[in-house]
mmCIF file of C-alpha atoms in Angstrom:
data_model
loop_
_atom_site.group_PDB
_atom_site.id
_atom_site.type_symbol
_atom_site.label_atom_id
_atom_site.label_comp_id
_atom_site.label_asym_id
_atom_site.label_seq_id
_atom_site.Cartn_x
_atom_site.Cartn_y
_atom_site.Cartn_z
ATOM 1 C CA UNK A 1 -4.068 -57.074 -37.439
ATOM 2 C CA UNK A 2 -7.620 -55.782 -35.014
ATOM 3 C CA UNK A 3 -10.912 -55.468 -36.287
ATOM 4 C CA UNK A 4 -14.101 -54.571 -34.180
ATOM 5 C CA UNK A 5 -16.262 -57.335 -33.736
ATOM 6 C CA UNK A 6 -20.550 -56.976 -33.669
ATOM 7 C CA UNK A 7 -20.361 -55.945 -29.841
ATOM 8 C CA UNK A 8 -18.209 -52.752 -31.133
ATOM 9 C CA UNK A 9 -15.494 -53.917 -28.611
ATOM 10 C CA UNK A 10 -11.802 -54.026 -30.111
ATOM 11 C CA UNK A 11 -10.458 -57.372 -30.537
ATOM 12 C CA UNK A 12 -6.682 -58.366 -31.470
ATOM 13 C CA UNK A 13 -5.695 -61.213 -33.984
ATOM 14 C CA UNK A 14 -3.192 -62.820 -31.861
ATOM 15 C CA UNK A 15 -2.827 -65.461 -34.513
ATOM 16 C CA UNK A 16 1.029 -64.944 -35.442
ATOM 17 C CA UNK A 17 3.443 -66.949 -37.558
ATOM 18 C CA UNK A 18 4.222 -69.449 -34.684
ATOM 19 C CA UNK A 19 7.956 -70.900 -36.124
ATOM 20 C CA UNK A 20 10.626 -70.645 -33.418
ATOM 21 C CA UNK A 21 14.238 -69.853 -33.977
ATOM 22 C CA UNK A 22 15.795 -72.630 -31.210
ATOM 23 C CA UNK A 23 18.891 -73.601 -30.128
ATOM 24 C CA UNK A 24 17.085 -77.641 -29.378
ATOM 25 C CA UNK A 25 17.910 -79.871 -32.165
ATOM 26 C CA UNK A 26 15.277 -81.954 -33.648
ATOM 27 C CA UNK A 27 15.527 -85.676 -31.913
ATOM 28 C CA UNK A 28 17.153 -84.336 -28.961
ATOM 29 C CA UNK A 29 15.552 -84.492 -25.345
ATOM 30 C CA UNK A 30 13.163 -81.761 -25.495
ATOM 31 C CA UNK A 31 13.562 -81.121 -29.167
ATOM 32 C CA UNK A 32 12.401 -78.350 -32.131
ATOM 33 C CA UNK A 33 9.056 -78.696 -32.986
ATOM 34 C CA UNK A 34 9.137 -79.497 -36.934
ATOM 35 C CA UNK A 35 9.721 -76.208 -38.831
ATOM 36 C CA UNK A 36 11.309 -74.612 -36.143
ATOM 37 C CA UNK A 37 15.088 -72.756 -37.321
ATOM 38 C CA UNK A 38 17.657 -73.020 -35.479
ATOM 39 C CA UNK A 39 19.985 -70.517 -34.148
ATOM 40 C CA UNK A 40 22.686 -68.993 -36.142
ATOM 41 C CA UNK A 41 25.458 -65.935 -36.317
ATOM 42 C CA UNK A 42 24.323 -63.602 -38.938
ATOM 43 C CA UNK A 43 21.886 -65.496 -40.921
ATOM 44 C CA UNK A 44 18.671 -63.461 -39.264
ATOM 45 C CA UNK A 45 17.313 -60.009 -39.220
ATOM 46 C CA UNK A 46 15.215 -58.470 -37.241
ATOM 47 C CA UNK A 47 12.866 -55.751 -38.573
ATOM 48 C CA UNK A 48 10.788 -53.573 -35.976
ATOM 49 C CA UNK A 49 9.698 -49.636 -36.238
ATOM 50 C CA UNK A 50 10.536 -46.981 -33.448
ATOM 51 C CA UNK A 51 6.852 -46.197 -33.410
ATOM 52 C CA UNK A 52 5.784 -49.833 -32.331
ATOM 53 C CA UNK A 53 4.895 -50.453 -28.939
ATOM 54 C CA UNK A 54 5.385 -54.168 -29.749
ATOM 55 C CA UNK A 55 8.729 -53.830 -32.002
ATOM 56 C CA UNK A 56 10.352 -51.175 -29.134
ATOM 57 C CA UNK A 57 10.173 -54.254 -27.081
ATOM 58 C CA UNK A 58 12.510 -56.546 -29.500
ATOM 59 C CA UNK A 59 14.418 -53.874 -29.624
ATOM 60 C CA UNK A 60 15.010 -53.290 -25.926
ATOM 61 C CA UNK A 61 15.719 -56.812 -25.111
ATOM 62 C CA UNK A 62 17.985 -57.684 -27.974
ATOM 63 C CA UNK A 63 20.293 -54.431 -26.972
ATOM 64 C CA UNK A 64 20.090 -55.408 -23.058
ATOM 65 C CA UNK A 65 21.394 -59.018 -24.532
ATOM 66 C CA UNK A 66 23.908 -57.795 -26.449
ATOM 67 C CA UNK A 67 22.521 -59.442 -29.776
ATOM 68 C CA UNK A 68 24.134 -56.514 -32.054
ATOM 69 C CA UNK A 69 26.692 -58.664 -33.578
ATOM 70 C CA UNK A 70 24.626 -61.674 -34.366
ATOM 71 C CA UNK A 71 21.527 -60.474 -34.994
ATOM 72 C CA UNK A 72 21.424 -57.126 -37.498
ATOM 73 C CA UNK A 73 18.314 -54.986 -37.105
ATOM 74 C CA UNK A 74 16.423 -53.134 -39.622
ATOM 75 C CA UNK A 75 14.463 -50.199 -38.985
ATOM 76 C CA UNK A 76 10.712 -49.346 -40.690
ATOM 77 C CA UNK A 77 9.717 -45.900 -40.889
ATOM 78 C CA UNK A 78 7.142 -44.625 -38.426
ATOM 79 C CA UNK A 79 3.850 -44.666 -40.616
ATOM 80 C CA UNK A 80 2.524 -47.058 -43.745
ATOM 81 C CA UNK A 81 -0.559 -47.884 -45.806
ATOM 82 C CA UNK A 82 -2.930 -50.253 -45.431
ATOM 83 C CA UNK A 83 -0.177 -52.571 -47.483
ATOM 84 C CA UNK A 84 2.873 -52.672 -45.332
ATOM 85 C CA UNK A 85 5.557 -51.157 -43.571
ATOM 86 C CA UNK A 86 8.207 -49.637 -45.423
ATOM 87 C CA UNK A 87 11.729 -49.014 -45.390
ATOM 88 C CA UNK A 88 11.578 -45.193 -46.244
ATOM 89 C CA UNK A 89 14.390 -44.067 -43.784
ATOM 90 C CA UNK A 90 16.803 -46.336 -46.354
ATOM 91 C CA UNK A 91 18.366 -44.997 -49.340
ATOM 92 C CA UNK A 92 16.007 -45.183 -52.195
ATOM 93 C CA UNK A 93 13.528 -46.852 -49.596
ATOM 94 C CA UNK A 94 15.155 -50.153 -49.741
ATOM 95 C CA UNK A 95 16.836 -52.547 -46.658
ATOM 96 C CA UNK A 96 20.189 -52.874 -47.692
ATOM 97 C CA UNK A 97 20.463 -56.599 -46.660
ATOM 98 C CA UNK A 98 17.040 -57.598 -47.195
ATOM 99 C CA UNK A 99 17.025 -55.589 -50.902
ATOM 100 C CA UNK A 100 13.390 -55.179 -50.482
ATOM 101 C CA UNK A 101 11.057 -51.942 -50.013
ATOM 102 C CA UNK A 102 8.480 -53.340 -48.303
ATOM 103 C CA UNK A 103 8.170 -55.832 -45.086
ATOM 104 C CA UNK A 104 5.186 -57.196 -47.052
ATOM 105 C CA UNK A 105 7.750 -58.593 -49.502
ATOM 106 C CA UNK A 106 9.647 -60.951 -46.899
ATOM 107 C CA UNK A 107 6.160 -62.158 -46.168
ATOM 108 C CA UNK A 108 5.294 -63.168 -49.323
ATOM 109 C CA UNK A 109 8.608 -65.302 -49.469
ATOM 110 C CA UNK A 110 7.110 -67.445 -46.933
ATOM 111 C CA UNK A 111 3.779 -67.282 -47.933
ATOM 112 C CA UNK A 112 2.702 -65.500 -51.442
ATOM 113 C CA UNK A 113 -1.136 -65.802 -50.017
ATOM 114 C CA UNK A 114 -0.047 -64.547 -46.790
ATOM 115 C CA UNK A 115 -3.655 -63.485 -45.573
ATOM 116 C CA UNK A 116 -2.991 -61.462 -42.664
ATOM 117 C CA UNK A 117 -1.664 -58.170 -41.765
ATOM 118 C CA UNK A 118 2.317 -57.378 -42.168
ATOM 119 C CA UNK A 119 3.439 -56.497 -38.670
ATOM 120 C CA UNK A 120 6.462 -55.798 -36.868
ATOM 121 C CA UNK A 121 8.637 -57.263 -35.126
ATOM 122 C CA UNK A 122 9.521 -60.003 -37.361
ATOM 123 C CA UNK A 123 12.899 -62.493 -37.893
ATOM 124 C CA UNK A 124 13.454 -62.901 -41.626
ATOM 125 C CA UNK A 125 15.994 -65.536 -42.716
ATOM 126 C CA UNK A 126 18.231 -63.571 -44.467
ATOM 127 C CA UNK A 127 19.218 -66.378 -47.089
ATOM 128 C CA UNK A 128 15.851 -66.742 -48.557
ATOM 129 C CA UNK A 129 14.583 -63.498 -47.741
ATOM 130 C CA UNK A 130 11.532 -65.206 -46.158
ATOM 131 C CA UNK A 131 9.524 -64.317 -42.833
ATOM 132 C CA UNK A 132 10.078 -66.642 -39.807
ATOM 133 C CA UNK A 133 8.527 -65.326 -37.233
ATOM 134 C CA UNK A 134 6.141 -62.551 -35.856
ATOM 135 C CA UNK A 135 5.137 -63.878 -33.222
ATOM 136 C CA UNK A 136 6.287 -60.834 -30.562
ATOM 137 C CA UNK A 137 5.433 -62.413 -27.375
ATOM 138 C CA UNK A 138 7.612 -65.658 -27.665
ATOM 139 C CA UNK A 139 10.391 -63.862 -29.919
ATOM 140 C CA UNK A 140 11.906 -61.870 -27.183
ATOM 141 C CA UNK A 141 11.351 -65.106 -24.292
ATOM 142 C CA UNK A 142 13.754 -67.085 -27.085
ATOM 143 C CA UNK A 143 16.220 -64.128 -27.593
ATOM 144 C CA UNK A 144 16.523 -64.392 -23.454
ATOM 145 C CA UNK A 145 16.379 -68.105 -23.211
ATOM 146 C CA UNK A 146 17.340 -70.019 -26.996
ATOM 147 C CA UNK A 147 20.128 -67.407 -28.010
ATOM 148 C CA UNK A 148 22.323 -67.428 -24.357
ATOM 149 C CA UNK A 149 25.030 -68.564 -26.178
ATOM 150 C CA UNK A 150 25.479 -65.467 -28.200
ATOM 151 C CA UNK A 151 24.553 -63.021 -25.041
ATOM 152 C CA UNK A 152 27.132 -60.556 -23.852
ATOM 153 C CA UNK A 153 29.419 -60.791 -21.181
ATOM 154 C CA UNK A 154 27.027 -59.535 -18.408
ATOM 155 C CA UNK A 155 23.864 -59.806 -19.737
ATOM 156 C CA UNK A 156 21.059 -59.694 -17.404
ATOM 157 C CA UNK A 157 18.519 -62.885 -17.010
ATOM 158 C CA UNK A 158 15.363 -60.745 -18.092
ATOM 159 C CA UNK A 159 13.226 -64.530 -17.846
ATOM 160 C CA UNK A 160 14.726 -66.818 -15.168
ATOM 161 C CA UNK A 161 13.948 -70.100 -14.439
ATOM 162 C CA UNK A 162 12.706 -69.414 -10.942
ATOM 163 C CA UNK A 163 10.842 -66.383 -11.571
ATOM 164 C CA UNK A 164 8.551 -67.207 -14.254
ATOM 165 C CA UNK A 165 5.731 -68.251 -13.236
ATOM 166 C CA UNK A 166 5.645 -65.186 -11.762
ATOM 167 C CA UNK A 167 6.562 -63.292 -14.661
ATOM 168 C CA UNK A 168 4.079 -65.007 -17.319
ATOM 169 C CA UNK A 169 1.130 -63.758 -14.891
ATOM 170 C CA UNK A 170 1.956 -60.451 -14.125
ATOM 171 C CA UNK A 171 3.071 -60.018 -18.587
ATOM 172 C CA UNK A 172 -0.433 -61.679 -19.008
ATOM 173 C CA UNK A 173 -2.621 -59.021 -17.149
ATOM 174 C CA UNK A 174 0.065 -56.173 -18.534
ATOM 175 C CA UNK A 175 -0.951 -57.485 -22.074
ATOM 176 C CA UNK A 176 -4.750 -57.715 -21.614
ATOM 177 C CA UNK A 177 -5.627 -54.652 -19.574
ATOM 178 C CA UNK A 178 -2.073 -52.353 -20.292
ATOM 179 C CA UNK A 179 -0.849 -52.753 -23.729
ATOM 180 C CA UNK A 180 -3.915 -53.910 -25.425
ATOM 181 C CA UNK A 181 -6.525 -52.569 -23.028
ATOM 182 C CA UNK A 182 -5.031 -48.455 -24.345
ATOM 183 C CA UNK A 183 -6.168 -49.792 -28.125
ATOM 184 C CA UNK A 184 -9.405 -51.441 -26.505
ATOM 185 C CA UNK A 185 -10.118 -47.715 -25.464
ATOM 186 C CA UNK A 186 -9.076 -45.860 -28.659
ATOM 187 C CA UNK A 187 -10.969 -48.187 -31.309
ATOM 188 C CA UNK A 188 -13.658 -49.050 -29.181
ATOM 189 C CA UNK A 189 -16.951 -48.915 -31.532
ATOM 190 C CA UNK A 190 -19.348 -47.743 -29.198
ATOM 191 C CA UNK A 191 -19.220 -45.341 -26.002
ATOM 192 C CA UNK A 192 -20.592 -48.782 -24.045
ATOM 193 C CA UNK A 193 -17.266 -50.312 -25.186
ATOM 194 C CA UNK A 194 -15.215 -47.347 -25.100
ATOM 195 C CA UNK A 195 -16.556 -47.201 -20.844
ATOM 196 C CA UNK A 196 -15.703 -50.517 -20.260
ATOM 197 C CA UNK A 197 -12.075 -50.610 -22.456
ATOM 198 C CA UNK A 198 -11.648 -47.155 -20.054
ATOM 199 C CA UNK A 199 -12.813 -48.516 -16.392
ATOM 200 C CA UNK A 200 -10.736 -51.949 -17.420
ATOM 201 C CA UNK A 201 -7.619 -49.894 -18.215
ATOM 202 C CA UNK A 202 -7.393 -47.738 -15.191
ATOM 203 C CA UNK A 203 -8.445 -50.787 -12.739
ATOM 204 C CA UNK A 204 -4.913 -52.125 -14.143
ATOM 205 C CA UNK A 205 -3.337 -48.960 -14.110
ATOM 206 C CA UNK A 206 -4.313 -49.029 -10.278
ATOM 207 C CA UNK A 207 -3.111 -52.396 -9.514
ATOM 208 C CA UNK A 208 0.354 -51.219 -11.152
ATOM 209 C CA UNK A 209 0.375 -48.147 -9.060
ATOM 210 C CA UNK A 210 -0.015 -50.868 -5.516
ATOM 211 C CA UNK A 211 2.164 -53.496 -6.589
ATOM 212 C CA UNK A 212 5.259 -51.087 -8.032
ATOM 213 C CA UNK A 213 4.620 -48.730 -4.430
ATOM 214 C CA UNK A 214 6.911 -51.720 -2.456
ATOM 215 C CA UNK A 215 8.829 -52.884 -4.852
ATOM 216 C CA UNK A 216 11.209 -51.391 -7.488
ATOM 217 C CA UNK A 217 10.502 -53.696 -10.735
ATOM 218 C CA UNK A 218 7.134 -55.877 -11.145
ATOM 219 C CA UNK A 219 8.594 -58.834 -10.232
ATOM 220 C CA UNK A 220 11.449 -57.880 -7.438
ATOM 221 C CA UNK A 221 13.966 -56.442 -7.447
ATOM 222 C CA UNK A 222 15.606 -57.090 -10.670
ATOM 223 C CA UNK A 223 14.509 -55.800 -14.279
ATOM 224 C CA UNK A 224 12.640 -58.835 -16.092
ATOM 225 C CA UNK A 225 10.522 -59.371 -19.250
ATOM 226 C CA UNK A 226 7.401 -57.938 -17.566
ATOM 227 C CA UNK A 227 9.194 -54.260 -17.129
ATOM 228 C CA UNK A 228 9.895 -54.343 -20.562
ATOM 229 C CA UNK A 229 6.478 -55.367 -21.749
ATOM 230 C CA UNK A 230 4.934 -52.179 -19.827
ATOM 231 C CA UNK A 231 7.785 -49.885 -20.096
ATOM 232 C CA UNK A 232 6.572 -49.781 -23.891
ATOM 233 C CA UNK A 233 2.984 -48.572 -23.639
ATOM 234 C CA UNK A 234 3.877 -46.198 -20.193
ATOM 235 C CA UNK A 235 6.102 -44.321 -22.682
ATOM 236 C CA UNK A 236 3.389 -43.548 -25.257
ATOM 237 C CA UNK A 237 1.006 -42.743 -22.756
ATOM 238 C CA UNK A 238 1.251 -39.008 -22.644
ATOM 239 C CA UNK A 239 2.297 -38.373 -26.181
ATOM 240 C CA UNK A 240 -0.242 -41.016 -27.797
ATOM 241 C CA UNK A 241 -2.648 -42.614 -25.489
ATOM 242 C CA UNK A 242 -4.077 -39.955 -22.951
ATOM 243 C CA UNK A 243 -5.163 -38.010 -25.776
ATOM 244 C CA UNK A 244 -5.349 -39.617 -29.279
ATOM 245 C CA UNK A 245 -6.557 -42.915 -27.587
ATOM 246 C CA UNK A 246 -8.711 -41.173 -25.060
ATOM 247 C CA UNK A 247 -7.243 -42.744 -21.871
ATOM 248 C CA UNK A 248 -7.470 -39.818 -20.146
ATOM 249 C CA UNK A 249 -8.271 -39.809 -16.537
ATOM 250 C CA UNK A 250 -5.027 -38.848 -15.384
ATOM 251 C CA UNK A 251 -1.764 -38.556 -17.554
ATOM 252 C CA UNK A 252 1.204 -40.777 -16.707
ATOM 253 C CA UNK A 253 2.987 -37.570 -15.152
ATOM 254 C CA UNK A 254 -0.288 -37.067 -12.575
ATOM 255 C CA UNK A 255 0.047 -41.077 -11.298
ATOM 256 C CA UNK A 256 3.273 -40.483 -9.165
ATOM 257 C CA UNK A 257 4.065 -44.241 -9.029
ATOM 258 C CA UNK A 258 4.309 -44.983 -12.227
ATOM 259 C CA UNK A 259 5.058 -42.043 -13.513
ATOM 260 C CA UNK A 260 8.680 -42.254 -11.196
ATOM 261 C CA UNK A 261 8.874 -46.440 -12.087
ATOM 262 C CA UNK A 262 8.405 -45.269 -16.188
ATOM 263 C CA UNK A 263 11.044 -42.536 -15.543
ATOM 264 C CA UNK A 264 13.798 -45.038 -13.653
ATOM 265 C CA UNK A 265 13.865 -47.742 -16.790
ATOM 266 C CA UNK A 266 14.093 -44.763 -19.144
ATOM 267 C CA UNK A 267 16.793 -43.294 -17.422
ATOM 268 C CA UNK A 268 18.404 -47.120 -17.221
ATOM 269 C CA UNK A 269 20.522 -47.940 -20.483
ATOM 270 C CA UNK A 270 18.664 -49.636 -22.778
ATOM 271 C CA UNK A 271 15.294 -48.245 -22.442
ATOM 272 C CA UNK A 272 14.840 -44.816 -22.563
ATOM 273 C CA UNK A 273 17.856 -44.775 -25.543
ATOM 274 C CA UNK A 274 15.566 -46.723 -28.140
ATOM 275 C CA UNK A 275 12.856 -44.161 -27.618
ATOM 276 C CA UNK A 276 11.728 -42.135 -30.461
ATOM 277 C CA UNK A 277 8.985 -39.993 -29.337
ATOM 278 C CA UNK A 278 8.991 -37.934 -32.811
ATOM 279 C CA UNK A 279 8.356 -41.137 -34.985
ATOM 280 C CA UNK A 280 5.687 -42.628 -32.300
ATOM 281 C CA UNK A 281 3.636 -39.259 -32.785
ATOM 282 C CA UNK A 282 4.004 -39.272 -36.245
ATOM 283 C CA UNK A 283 2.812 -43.028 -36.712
ATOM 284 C CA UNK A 284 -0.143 -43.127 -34.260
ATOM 285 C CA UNK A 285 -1.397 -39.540 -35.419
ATOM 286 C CA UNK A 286 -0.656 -39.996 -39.044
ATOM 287 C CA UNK A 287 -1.925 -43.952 -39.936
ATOM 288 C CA UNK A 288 -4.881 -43.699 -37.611
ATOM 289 C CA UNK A 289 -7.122 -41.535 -39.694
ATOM 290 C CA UNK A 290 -10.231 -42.759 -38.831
ATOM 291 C CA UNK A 291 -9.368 -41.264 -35.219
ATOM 292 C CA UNK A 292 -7.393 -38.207 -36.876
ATOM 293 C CA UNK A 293 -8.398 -37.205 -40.625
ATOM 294 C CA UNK A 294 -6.938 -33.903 -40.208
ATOM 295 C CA UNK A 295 -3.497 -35.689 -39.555
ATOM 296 C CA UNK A 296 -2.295 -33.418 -37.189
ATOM 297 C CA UNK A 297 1.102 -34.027 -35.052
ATOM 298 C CA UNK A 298 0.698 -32.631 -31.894
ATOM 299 C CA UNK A 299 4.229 -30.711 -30.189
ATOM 300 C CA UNK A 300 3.552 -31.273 -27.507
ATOM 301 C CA UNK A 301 4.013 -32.890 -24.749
ATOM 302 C CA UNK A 302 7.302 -31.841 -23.329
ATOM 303 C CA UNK A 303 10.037 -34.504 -22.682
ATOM 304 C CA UNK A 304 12.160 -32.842 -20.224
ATOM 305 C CA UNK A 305 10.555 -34.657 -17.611
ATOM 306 C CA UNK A 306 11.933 -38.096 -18.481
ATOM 307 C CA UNK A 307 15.158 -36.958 -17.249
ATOM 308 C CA UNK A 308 14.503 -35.803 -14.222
ATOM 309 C CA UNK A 309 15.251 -37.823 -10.463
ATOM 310 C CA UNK A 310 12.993 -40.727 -10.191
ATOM 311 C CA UNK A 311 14.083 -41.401 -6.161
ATOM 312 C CA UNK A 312 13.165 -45.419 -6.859
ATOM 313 C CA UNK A 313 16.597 -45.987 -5.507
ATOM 314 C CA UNK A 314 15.341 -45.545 -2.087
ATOM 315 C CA UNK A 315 13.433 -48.953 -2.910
ATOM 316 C CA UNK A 316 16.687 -51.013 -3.446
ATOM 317 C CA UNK A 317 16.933 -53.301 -6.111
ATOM 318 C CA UNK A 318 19.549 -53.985 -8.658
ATOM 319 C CA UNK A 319 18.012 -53.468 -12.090
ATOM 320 C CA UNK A 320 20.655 -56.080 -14.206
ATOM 321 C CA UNK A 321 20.913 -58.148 -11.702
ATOM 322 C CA UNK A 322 24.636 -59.837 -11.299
ATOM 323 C CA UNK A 323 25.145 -58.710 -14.265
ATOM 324 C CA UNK A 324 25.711 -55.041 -16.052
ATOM 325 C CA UNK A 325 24.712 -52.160 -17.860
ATOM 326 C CA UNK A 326 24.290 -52.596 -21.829
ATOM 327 C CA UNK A 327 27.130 -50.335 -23.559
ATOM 328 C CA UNK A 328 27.160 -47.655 -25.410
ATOM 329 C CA UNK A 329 24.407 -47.822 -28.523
ATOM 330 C CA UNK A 330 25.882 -48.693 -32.004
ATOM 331 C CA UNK A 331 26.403 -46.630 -34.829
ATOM 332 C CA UNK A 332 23.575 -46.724 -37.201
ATOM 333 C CA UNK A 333 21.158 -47.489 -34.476
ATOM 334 C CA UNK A 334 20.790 -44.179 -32.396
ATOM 335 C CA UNK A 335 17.591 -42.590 -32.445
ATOM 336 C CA UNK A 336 18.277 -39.553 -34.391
ATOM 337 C CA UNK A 337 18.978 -36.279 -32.568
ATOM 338 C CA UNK A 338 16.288 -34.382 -30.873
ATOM 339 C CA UNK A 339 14.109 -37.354 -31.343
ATOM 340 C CA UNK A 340 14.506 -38.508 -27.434
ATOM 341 C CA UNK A 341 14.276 -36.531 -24.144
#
């Protein structure tokens, strides 16, 4: 939920359901906070939407983990009203565990005042149907670090212990002037705000460009949460942002950096396979009205390009770490053909 405060500048509700899903039990040494669930096989689901920036992320780490077969995911479809996200891609719109048709449903299990806007990703307890968390930044940290007792046999350390501190800055200045600072630009109320959201963005854009020119992954030489975090908005930045959001001083494709950085996680497994550029178009061009009233889906632009040689190799670096590649993706969660590059 965003609203535009007096000073016309876009501002982000960052005030999320907070309740963690742990693997500390209460009264131990460094225990759950009161409230907190703990971790369990099968009792949670986790519902996101291709389209989201902030969902593709929960759904990125939890396949590099290897979560599949204790944590089922459920998929939105790519636009909504001002009510909720909905399960349209289901038969007869409906989440066949959940046995609702609306997201907005799970949150009024937890809360039937629930005052804020339904967003994605959230954990629902499957046995009471209830919301427990959409709070995106800390739910994929606890999939790396509360649910390593469920990760698969070579699962890669995306948040280690020693790197961070490291991490949490770099993620911090992604989040402020990358993934939010691209909405900063397109809802901006005034063209003072919209020039400031615009020199802010490309300032980080810029920093990106000199700290990824050394080094393979933002923080060494090993894929970590922070890749992940801008791997999501880099992706939508040609189809979505240059144009619709009107971050347009240069396309991703015309910042050679970056543009070879985006193209070496898509091409790694795990990333570039939970892309659906067909349902991000459709959501930001579609629900955005007040940017598009027409409703227009633009072709364009062409995808080819994600495939081609990236050369970061020459760089070093092993993206998983000691550990491996994520396997094939499951049955019932491929993006649908002709949807990806």
């Amino acid at each position: 939920m965003a609203y535009v405060n007096s000073g016309s500048e876009f501002t982000r509700d960052t005030n999320y359901i907070g309740t963690r899903i742990t693997s500390r039990p209460p009264g131990a040494g460094n225990p759950a906070a009161a409230g907190d669930f703990p971790v369990e096989p099968g009792r949670y689901r986790l519902i996101v939407a291709r389209a989201c920036p902030w969902a593709n992320r929960a759904i990125i780490v939890r396949r590099l983990l290897g979560l599949e077969d204790v944590l089922s995911i459920g998929f939105c479809g790519p636009t909504h009203d001002q009510r909720s996200w909905t399960f349209d891609l289901d038969p007869g719109g409906v989440d066949p565990v959940l046995k609702i048709p609306r997201l907005q449903d799970a949150y009024f299990k937890r809360d039937p005042n629930y005052p804020k806007g339904i967003t994605v990703p959230a954990i629902v307890d499957v046995p009471t149907g209830a919301v427990v968390t959409n709070d995106f930044p800390q739910l994929t940290l606890d999939l790396s670090t509360e649910w390593t007792a469920y990760h698969r046999d070579g699962a890669p350390q995306l948040y280690p212990e020693h790197l961070r501190a490291e991490i949490d800055e770099v993620a911090q200045r992604v989040y402020t002037e990358v993934n939010n600072g691209v909405y900063r630009c397109g809802f901006a109320g005034s063209q003072e705000a919209y020039d400031a959201a615009y020199d802010r963005l490309f300032t980080a854009l810029d920093w990106l460009t000199e700290r990824l020119s050394a080094q393979r992954y933002l923080v060494g030489d090993v894929i970590t949460e922070a890749d992940v975090r801008l791997f999501t908005t880099l992706v939508r930045f040609d189809p979505v942002y240059h144009g619709h959001f009107k971050c347009n001083r240069s396309k991703l494709s015309e910042m050679p950096v970056l543009w070879a950085y985006a193209r070496d996680l898509f091409q790694t497994p795990g990333f570039g396979d939970t892309v659906d550029f067909v349902q991000i178009k459709q959501h930001y061009y579609i629900v955005h009205a007040d940017i598009n009233p027409a409703k227009i889906v633009p072709k364009g632009p062409e995808l080819a390009g994600w495939l081609t040689p990236h050369g970061r190799e020459v760089l070093g670096g092993r993206p998983f770490g000691d550990g491996t590649p994520p396997g094939p993706v499951r049955d019932g969660e491929r993006v649908p053909a002709g949807h990806g590059a």
